[in-house]
Short mmCIF file of C-alpha atoms in Angstrom, two decimals:
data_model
loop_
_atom_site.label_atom_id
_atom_site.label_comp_id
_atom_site.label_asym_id
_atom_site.label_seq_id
_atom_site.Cartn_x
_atom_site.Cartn_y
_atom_site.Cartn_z
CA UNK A 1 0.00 0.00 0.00
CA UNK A 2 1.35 3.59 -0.70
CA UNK A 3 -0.20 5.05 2.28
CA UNK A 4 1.31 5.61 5.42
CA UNK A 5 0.91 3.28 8.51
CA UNK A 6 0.45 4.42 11.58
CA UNK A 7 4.16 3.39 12.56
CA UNK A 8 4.74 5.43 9.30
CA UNK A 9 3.30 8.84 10.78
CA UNK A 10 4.76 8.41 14.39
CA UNK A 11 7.79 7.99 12.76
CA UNK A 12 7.72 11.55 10.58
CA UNK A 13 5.91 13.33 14.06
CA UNK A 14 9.06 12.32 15.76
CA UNK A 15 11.61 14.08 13.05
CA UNK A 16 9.15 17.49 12.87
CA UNK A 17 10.11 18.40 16.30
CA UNK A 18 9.13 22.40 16.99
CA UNK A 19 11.97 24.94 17.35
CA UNK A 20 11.39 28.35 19.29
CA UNK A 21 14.71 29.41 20.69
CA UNK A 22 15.74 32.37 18.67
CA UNK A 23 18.77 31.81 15.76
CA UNK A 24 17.63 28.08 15.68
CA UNK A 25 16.21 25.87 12.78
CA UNK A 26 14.35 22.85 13.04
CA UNK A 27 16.32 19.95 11.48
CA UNK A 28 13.60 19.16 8.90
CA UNK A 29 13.79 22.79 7.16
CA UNK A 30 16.87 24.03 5.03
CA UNK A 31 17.74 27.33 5.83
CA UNK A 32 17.21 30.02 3.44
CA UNK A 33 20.04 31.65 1.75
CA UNK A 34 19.21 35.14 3.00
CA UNK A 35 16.70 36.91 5.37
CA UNK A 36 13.61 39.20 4.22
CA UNK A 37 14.92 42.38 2.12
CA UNK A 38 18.72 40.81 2.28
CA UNK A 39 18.81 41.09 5.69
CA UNK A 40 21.04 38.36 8.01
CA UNK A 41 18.73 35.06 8.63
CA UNK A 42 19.34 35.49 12.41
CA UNK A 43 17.93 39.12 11.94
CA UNK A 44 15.75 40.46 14.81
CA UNK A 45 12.32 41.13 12.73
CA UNK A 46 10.28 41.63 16.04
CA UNK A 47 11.67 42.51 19.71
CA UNK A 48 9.98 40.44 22.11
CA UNK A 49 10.18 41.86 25.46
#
């Protein structure tokens, strides 16, 4: 069969784990070459206080 088992999904849940810590990339997306408007990737868009 060509769709996923369950074993299948818990499998992909367990590489798409979430990433919030600022500068950091989850392991399942490539980083992009450059930021919005050229700016650094690591750029601080928004200041969280």
């Amino acid at each position: 069969s060509w769709l996923p088992t369950e074993e299948d999904r818990a499998f992909i849940r367990s590489l798409m784990q979430r990433v919030v810590e600022p500068g950091k990339m989850a392991g399942w997306i490539a980083p992009p070459d450059r930021g919005i408007n050229n700016n650094p990737v690591d750029y601080e868009y928004v200041r969280l206080k």
